[in-house]
Structures are given as structure tokens and as C-alpha cells.
Short mmCIF file of C-alpha atoms and ligand atoms in Angstrom, two decimals:
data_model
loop_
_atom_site.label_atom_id
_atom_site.label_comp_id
_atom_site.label_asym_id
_atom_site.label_seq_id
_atom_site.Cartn_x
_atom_site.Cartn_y
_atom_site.Cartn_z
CA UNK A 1 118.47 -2.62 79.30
CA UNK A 2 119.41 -1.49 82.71
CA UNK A 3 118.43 -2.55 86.06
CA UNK A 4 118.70 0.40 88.52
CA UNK A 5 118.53 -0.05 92.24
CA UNK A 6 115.39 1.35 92.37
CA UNK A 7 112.52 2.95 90.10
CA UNK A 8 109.87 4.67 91.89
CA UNK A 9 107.98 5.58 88.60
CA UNK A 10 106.41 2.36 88.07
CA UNK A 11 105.26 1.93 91.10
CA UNK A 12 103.79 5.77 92.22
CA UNK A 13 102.67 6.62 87.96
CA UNK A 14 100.45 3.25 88.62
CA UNK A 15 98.37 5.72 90.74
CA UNK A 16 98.79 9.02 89.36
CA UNK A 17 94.63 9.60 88.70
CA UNK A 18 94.71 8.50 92.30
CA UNK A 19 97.23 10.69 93.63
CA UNK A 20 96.77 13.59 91.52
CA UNK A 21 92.91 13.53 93.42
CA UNK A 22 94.63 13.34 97.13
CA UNK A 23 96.28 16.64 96.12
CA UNK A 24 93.96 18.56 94.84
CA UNK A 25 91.39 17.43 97.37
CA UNK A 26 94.24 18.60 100.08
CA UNK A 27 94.78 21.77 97.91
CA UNK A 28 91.09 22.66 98.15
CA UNK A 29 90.61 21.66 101.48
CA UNK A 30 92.96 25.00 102.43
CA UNK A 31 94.50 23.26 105.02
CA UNK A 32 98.08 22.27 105.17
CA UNK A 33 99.00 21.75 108.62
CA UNK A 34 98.34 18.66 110.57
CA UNK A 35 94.05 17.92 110.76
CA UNK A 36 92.29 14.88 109.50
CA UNK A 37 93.88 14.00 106.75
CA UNK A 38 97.20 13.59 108.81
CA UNK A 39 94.58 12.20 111.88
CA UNK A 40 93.28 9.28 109.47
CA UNK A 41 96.65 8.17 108.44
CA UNK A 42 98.02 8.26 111.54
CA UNK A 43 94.83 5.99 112.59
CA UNK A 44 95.46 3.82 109.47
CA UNK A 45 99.71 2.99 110.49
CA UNK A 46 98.82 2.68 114.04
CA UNK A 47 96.19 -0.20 113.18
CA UNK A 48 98.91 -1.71 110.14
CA UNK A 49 101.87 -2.04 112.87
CA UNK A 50 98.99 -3.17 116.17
CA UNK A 51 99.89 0.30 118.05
CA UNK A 52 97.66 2.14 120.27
CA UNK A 53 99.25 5.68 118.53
CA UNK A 54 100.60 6.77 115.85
CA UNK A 55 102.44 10.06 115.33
CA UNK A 56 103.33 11.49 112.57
CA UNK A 57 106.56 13.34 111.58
CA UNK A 58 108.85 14.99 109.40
CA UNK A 59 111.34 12.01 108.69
CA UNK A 60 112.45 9.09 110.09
CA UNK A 61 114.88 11.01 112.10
CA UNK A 62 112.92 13.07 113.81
CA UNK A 63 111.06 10.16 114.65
CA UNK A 64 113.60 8.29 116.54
CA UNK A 65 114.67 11.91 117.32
CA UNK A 66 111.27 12.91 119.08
CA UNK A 67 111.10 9.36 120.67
CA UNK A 68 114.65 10.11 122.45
CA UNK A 69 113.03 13.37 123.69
CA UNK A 70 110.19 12.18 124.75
CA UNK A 71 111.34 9.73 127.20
CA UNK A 72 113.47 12.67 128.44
CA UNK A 73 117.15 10.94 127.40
CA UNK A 74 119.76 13.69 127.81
CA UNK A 75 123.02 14.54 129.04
CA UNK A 76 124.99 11.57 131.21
CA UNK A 77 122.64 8.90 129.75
CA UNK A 78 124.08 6.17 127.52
CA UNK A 79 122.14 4.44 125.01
CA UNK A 80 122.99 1.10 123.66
CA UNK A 81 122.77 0.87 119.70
CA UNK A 82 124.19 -1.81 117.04
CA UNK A 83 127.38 0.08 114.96
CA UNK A 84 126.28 -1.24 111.83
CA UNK A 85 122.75 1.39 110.65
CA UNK A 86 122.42 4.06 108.86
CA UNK A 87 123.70 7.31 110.55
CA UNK A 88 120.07 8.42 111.52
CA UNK A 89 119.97 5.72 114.97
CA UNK A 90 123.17 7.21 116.63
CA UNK A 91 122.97 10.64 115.51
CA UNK A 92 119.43 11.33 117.31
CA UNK A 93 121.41 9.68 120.29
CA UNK A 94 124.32 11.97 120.42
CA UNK A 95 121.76 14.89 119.37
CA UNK A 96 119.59 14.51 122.39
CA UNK A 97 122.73 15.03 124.78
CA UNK A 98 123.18 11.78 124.93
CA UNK A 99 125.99 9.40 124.46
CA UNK A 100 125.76 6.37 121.65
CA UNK A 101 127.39 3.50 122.93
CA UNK A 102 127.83 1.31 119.77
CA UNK A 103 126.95 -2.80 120.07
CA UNK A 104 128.27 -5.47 117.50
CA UNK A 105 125.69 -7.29 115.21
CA UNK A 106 124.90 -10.55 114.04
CA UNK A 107 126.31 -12.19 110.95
CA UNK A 108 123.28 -13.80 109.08
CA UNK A 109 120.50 -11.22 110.17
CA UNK A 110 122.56 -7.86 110.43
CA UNK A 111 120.90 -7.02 113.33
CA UNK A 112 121.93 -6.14 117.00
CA UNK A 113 124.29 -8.68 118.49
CA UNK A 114 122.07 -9.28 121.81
CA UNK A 115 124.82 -10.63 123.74
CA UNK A 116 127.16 -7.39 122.89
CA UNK A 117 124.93 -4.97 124.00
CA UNK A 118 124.16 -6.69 127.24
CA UNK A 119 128.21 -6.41 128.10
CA UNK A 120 127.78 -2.74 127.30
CA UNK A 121 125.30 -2.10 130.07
CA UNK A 122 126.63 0.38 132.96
CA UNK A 123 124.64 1.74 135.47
CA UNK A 124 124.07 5.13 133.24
CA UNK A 125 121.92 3.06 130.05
CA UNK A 126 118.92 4.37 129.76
CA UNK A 127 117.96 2.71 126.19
CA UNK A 128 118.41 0.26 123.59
CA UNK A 129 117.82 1.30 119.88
CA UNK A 130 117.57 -2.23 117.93
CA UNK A 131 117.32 -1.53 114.33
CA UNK A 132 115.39 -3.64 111.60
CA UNK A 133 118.06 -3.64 109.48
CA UNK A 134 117.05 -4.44 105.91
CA UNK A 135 113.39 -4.97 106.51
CA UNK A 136 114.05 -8.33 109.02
CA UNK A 137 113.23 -7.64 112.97
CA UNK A 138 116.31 -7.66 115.18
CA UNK A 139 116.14 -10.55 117.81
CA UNK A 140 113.21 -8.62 120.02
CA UNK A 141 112.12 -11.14 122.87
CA UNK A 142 115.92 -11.16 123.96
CA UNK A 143 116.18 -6.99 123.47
CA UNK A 144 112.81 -7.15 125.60
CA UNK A 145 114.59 -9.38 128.10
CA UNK A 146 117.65 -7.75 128.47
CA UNK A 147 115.46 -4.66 129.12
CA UNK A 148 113.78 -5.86 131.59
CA UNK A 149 116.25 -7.35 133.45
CA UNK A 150 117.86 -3.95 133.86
CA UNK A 151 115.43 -1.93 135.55
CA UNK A 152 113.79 -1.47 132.69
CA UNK A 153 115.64 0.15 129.99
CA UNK A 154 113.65 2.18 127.56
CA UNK A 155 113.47 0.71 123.69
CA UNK A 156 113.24 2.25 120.84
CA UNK A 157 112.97 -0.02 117.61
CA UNK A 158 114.00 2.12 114.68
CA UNK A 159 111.73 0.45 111.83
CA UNK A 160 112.61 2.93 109.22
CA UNK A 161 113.01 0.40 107.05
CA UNK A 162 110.65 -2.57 108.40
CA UNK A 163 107.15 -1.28 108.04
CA UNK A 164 104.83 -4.39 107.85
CA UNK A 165 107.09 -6.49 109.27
CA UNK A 166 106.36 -8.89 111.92
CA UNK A 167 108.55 -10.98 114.91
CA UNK A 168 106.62 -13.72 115.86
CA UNK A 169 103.42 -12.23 114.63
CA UNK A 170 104.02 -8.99 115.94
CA UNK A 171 103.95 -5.43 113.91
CA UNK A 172 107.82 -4.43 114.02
CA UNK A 173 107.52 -1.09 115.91
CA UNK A 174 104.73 -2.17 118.27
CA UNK A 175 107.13 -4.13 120.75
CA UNK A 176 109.28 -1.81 121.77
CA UNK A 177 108.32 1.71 124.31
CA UNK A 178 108.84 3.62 120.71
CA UNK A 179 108.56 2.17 117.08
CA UNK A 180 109.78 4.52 114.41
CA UNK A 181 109.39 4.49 111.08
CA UNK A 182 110.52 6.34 107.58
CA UNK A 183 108.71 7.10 104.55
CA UNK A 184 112.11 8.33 102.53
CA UNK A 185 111.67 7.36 99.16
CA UNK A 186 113.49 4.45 99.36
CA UNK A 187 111.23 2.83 102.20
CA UNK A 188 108.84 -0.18 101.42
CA UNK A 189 106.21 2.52 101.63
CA UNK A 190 108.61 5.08 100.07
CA UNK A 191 106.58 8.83 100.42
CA UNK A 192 107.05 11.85 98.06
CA UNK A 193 109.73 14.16 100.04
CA UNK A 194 111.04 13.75 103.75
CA UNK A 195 108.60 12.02 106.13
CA UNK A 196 108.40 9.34 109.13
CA UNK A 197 106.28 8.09 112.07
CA UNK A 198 106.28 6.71 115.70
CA UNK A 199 103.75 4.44 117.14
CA UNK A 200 103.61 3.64 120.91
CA UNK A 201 101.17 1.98 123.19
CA UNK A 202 101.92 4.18 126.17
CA UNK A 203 99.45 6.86 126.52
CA UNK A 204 101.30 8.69 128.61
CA UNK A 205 104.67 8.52 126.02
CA UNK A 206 101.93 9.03 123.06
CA UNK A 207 100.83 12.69 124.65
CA UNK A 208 104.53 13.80 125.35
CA UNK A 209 105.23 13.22 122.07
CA UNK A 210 102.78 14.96 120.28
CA UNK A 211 103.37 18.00 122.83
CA UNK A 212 107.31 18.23 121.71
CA UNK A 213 105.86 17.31 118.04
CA UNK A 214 104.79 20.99 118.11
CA UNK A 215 107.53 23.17 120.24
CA UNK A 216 106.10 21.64 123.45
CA UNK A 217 102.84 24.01 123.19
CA UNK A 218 99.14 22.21 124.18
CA UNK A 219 97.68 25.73 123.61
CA UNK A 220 99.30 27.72 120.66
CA UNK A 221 101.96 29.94 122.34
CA UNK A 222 101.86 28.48 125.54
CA UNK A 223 105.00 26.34 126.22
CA UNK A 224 104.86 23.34 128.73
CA UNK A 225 108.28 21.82 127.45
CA UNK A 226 110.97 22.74 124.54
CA UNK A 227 109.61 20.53 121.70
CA UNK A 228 110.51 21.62 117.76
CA UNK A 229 108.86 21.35 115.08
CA UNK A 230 108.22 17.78 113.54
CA UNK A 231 104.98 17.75 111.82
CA UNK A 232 104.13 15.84 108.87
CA UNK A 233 102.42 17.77 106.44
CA UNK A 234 98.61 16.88 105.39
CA UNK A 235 99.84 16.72 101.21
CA UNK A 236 102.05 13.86 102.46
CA UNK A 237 99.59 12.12 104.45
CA UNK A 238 97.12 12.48 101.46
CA UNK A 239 99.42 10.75 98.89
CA UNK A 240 101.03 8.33 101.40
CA UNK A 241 97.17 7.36 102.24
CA UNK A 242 96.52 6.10 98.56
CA UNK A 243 100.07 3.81 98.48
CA UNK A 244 99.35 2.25 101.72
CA UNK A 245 96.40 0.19 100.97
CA UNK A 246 99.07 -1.31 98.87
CA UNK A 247 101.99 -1.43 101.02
CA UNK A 248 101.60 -5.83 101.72
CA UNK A 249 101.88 -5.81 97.75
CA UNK A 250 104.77 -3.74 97.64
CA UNK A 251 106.59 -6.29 99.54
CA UNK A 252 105.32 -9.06 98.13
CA UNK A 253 106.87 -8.12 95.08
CA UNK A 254 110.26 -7.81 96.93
CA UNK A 255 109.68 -11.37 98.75
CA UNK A 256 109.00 -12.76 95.12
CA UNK A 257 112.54 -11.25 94.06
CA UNK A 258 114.00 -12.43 96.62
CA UNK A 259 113.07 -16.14 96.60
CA UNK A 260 114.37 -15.86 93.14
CA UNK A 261 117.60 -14.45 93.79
CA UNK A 262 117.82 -17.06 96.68
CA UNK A 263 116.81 -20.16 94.10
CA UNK A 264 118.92 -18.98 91.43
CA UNK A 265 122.66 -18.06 93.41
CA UNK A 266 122.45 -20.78 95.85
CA UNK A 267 124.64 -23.11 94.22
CA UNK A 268 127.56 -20.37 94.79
CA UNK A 269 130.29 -21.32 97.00
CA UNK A 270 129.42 -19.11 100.55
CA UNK A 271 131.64 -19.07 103.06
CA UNK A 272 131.66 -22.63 104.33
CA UNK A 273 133.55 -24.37 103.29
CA UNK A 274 136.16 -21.39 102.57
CA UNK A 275 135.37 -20.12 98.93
CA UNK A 276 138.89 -20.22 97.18
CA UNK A 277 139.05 -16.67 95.62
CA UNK A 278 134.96 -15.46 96.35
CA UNK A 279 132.10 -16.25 98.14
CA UNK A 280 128.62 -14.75 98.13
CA UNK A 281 126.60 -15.47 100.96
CA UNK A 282 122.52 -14.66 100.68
CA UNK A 283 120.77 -13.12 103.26
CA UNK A 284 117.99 -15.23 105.18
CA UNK A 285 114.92 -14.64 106.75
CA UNK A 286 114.52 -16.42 110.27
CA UNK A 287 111.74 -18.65 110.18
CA UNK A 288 109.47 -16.48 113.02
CA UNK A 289 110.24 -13.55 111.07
CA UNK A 290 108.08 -11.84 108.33
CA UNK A 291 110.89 -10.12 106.18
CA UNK A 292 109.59 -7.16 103.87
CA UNK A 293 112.99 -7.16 102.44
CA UNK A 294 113.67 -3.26 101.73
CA UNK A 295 116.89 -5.01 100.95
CA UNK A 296 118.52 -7.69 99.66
CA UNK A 297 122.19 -7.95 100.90
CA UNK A 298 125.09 -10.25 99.94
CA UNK A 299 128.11 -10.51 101.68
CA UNK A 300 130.82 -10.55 99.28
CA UNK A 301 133.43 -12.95 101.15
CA UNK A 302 136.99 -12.76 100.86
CA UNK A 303 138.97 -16.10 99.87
CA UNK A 304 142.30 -17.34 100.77
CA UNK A 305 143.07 -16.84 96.80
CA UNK A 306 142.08 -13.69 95.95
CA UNK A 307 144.89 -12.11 94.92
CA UNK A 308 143.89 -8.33 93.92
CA UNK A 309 143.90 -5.40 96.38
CA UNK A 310 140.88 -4.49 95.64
CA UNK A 311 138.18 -5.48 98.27
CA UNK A 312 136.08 -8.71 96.39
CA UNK A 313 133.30 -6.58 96.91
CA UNK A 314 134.03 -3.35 95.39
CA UNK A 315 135.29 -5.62 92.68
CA UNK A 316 131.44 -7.11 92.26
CA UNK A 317 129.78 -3.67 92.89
CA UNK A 318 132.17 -2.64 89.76
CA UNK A 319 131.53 -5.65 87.52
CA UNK A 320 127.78 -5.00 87.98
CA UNK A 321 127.90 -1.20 87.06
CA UNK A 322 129.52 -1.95 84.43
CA UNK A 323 126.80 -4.01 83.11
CA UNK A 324 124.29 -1.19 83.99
CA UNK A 325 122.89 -2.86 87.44
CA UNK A 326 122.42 -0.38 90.15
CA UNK A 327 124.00 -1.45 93.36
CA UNK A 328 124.69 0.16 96.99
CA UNK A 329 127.05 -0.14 99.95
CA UNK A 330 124.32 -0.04 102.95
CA UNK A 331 126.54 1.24 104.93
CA UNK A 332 130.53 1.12 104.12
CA UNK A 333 131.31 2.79 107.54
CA UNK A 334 130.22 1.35 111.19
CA UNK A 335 129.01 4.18 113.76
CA UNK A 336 132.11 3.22 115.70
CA UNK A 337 135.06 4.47 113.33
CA UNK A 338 133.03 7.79 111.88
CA UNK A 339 134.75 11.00 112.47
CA UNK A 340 131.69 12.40 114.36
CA UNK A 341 132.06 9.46 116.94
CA UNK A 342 135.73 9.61 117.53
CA UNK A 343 135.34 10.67 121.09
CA UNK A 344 132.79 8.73 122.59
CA UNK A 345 133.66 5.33 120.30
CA UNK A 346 137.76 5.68 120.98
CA UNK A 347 139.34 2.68 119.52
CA UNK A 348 136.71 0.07 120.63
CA UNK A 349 136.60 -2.85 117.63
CA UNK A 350 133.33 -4.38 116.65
CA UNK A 351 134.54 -7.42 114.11
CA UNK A 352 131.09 -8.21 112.82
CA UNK A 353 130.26 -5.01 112.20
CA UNK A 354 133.69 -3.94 110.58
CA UNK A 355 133.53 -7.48 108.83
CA UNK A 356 129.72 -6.28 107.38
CA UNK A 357 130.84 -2.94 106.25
CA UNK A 358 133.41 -4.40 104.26
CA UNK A 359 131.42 -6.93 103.19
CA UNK A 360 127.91 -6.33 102.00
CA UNK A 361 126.34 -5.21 99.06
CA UNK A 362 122.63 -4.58 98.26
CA UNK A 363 121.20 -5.40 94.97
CA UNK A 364 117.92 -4.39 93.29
CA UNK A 365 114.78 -5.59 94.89
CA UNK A 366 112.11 -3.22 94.03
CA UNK A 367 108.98 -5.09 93.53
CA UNK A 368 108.41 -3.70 89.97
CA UNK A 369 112.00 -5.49 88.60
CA UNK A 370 111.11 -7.15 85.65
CA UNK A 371 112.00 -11.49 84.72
CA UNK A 372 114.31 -10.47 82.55
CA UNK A 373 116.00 -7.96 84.94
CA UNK A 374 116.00 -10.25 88.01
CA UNK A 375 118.02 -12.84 85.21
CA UNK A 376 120.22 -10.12 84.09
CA UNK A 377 121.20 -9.91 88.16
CA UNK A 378 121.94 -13.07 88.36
CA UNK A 379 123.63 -13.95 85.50
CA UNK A 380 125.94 -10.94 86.04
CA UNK A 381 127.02 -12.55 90.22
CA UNK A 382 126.99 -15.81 88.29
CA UNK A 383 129.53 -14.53 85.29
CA UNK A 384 131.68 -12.57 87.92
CA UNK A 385 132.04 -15.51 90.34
CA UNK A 386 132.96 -18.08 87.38
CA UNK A 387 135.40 -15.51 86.44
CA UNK A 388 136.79 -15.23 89.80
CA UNK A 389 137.20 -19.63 90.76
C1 PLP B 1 116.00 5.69 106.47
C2 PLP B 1 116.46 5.38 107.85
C3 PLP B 1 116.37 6.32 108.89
C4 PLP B 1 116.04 7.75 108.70
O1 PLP B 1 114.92 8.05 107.98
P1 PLP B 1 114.80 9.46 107.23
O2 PLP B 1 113.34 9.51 106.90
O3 PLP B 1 115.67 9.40 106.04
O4 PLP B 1 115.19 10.54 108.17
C5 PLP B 1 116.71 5.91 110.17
N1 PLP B 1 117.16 4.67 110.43
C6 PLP B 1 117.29 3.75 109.45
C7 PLP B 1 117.75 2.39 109.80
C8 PLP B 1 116.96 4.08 108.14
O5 PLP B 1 117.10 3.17 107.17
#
């Protein structure tokens, strides 16, 4: 049997009378831009992550994209975003105009390193871009702080992957000026084709983003501003709409795997006291955070005795596909050393993040792993750590 990363059929062919319905109701309704099937959803997310709007879009980049825009960050502003994310964060930044100035990030949440990003603040920051890495809130009173302090810097949290999650009680994406969120596949709430989401409190923000959602035109063919074109489309909103109501399930299933992974590989040497060939060390949820865990990330730790080239890591990520278990590297390549970002990152180094990259290694978490899967997991780290004492 294998265990892949992740097996959306399960989980969306457990609603297929349901879903099949939402598209052919959509498909008679004639109508396939924006209207109120996209209006209800957006109504539905808004109330989910405790925002006063909700705006939907055509991915998760567009969303952090559109929220960049929207606060009118361009040319000669700097924003302030961790290294260690998926491309999407810094590439709206650089796409705007603007430049992506990349902070370190912490070692046990993988978020934004706080203190890093406040000794990258020069007079020309305009925003900070926390991400949730992993489904865990970065450390949002001090990104709110360190905001404020500085004549208010904008803040955008990219939630792509953190829908349903909360900081101290609070929707991830409704702290911030912007929250953004993803419905890739892959997501908690994982949609059928490209699609994401902002939410925002500010009216004001809420209005200037729906203008540039459609080429910056309140009346068609009459341009205020140069928008684009980020709609969602009303098929997606239908079929997202019947996996929602399900969405706390969803990652209830992944908090279930993940207390199980946690039981079962804690005995494993970490990295205290210094493992003698490997370590794994488990990711943790902070006790004021509700963790949807769209991942579940080791770090793969390096000891004094390991004596192969190879990276301990890539070693594991071999062993396991080799037993038929689906792994990934989220992400094998900080912002700061990608070709793209050779110019405005120079030779800056960011240890945590370089440490992380080199490090980590996501496992499967998807809520509809079976007992005998999650066990195969385990006894696979288990097998390929004994092998490695
Ligand atoms: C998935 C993701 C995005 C981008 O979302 P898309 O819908 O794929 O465009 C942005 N940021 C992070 C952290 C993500 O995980």
C-alpha cells in the first residue's frame, strides 16, 4: 500500500451528488461571472475568518497581489517579508514595483523572526507580509506592534495556507490591514482549479480592492484606476461552497494525524542533546495558537556523525520514497538566494532560514490517511533513524 502526500479523491468523491448539483445549478443559472453565488461565499469566508469583507479572487497570488495594489505599494517602497515561503509572498512584492526585503524566521514555528524584521526597517517600509507558514499563525501581536510603532506600516498576513486558524482566538487573516488566502488544491480547503481570497475590515481598503479586482472600472468601461482582472469564477464558488461547511473537519482530521505522529516519534533523539548521526525534530503548535496543520514538518537534523555527503534529509525523503510514502521539500530554496532576487537580496545570510531549507521535510497529513498508513509513516522515520544511530 502506498501513502501519497496527498489524495484529494477521498475527500471531494465523498460529495460528488453534492457537487455534481452546485454545477449544474451554476450551469443553468447562465451565469458565470461573479453574482450571488460568488456574493454568498464571499459572505460565508468573511464570517469563518471574523472579517468585515471578503473578496474573492483568482488564486492566492493575486490575492496578496491585489492587496499590495490596493494599498497603493509601488516603486521605492520596501516591504518586509520572512525568506523562508513559498515564492507567491515576495513575488507579488517585487511585482507591484516594489522591493522584497527578506526577514529571518523562527526555528520551532517557521514563521517570521519578529526581531529580524524590525532591524530591517528603513524609513522607505511600507509593509510587513507575515506568513502562516504551515497552517500555525506567525507571532501577530508583536508584527501588530512593530507596525505600529513605525508609523503604521501596512500588514498583509498571507494565510494561503492557514484558513481557520486562530492567534489567540482570532481568525488568521482578520488581524492584519489584508488577510489572504488560497484555495490551490493543496489548501485545508483545497478548491477545484486556481482560486484565493482577501478579507479586510477596512471599508475603505475593501472598495479599492474590488475596483482593481475588475481593471479598476465601477461602471463597465469606465476606468477610475488600472486594476486587472482577478475574479473568481461563480463554478468555483459553487463547489468550494459545499466543502466549506466542512472545512473545521478537514482539519480535524489533520490535528488527529498529527497528535499521532507527535505520540508515536517523540522518543527520537531531536536536536538537544546533539543527535549522534540524526535527529528529527517535530513541529509544535504554540499553546495560544489553533494550528490547522496544512503541514506537518520535521526538521531532519544533522549530527556530528553523519558521515555521508548526502544531506540527512534528502537521505530520509529517499528512504521514504522508496517505501512508497509521498514526501515534499516546502521550500528547498529561501527568497534570499533565488536567481530572481539576486539584486535586491545581494549576499545578505539568513541562518534560520538557510538552516530550514536544508532542513525540513513535510510528510503526509491529509485528514483522510488511513491507521495503517499513519503506522506505515512512522515505522518507516523509526526504521531509518535506527538504521542511522
Ligand atoms: C499556496 C500559497 C500561495 C499562493 O497561492 P496560489 O493559490 O497557489 O496562487 C501564497 N503563499 C503561500 C504561503 C502559499 O502556501
Amino acid at each position: 500500500m502506498k501513502v501519497p502526500l496527498l489524495d484529494l479523491n477521498s475527500q471531494n468523491l465523498a460529495l460528488a451528488g453534492e457537487l455534481e448539483s452546485a454545477f449544474t445549478r451554476v450551469l443553468r443559472s447562465g451565469r458565470f461571472i461573479l453574482g450571488p453565488e460568488v456574493e454568498k461565499f464571499e459572505r460565508d469566508v468573511a464570517d469563518l475568518v471574523g472579517a468585515r469583507h471578503a473578496i474573492g479572487v483568482s488564486s492566492g497570488t493575486d490575492a496578496i497581489l491585489l492587496a499590495l495594489m490596493a494599498l497603493g505599494i509601488g516603486p521605492g517602497d520596501e516591504v518586509i517579508c520572512p525568506s523562508f515561503t513559498f515564492f507567491a509572498t515576495a513575488g507579488c512584492i517585487a511585482r507591484v514595483g516594489a522591493t522584497p526585503v527578506f526577514a529571518d524566521s523562527c526555528p520551532v514555528s517557521f514563521n517570521l523572526d519578529v526581531e529580524d524584521a524590525a532591524r530591517k526597517i528603513t524609513p522607505r517600509t511600507r509593509a510587513i507580509v507575515p506568513v502562516h507558514l504551515f497552517g500555525q499563525t506567525a507571532e501577530m501581536d508583536r508584527v501588530m506592534e512593530l507596525a505600529t510603532a513605525h508609523h503604521k506600516l501596512a500588514v498583509i498576513e498571507d494565510a494561503a495556507q492557514a484558513l481557520g486558524a486562530q492567534y489567540r482566538g482570532r481568525g488568521a487573516g482578520s488581524i492584519g490591514d489584508f488577510g489572504t488566502f488560497s484555495f490551490y488544491p493543496s489548501k485545508n480547503l483545497g478548491g477545484f482549479g486556481d482560486a484565493g481570497l482577501l478579507v479586510t475590515s477596512n471599508d475603505a481598503l475593501a472598495a479599492e480592492a474590488r475596483l482593481l479586482r475588475g481593471h479598476g472600472a465601477e461602471h463597465k468601461y469606465f476606468h477610475k484606476k488600472v486594476g486587472g482582472n482577478f475574479r473568481i469564477d461563480p463554478m468555483q464558488t459553487a463547489l468550494l461552497g459545499v466543502k466549506l461547511p466542512h472545512l473545521a473537519e478537514y482539519s480535524d482530521g489533520r490535528r488527529r494525524n498529527a497528535v499521532f505522529y507527535t505520540s508515536q516519534l517523540a522518543q527520537i533523539p531531536g536536536e538537544c542533546p546533539c543527535p549522534k548521526k540524526v535527529g528529527i525534530v517535530l513541529p509544535s503548535a504554540y499553546p495560544h495558537n489553533h494550528h490547522i496543520w496544512n503541514q506537518y514538518t520535521l526538521r531532519v537534523i544533522r549530527g556530528e556523525q553523519w558521515n555521508r555527503t548526502e544531506n540527512p534529509r534528502d537521505a530520509l525523503q529517499k528512504f521514504l520514497t522508496a517505501r512508497e510514502i509521498g514526501t515534499e521539500i516546502y521550500y528547498p530554496r529561501p527568497m534570499h538566494m533565488q536567481e530572481c532576487f539576486a539584486s535586491v537580496a545581494g549576499a545578505a545570510r539568513l541562518p534560520m532560514a538557510e538552516t530550514l531549507a536544508a532542513e525540513c521535510l513535510s510528510i503526509p497529513i491529509f485528514p483522510d490517511l488511513t491507521h495503517e498508513q499513519l503506522e506505515m509513516v512512522v515505522t518507516a522515520i523509526r526504521d531509518f533513524v535506527a538504521q542511522n544511530a
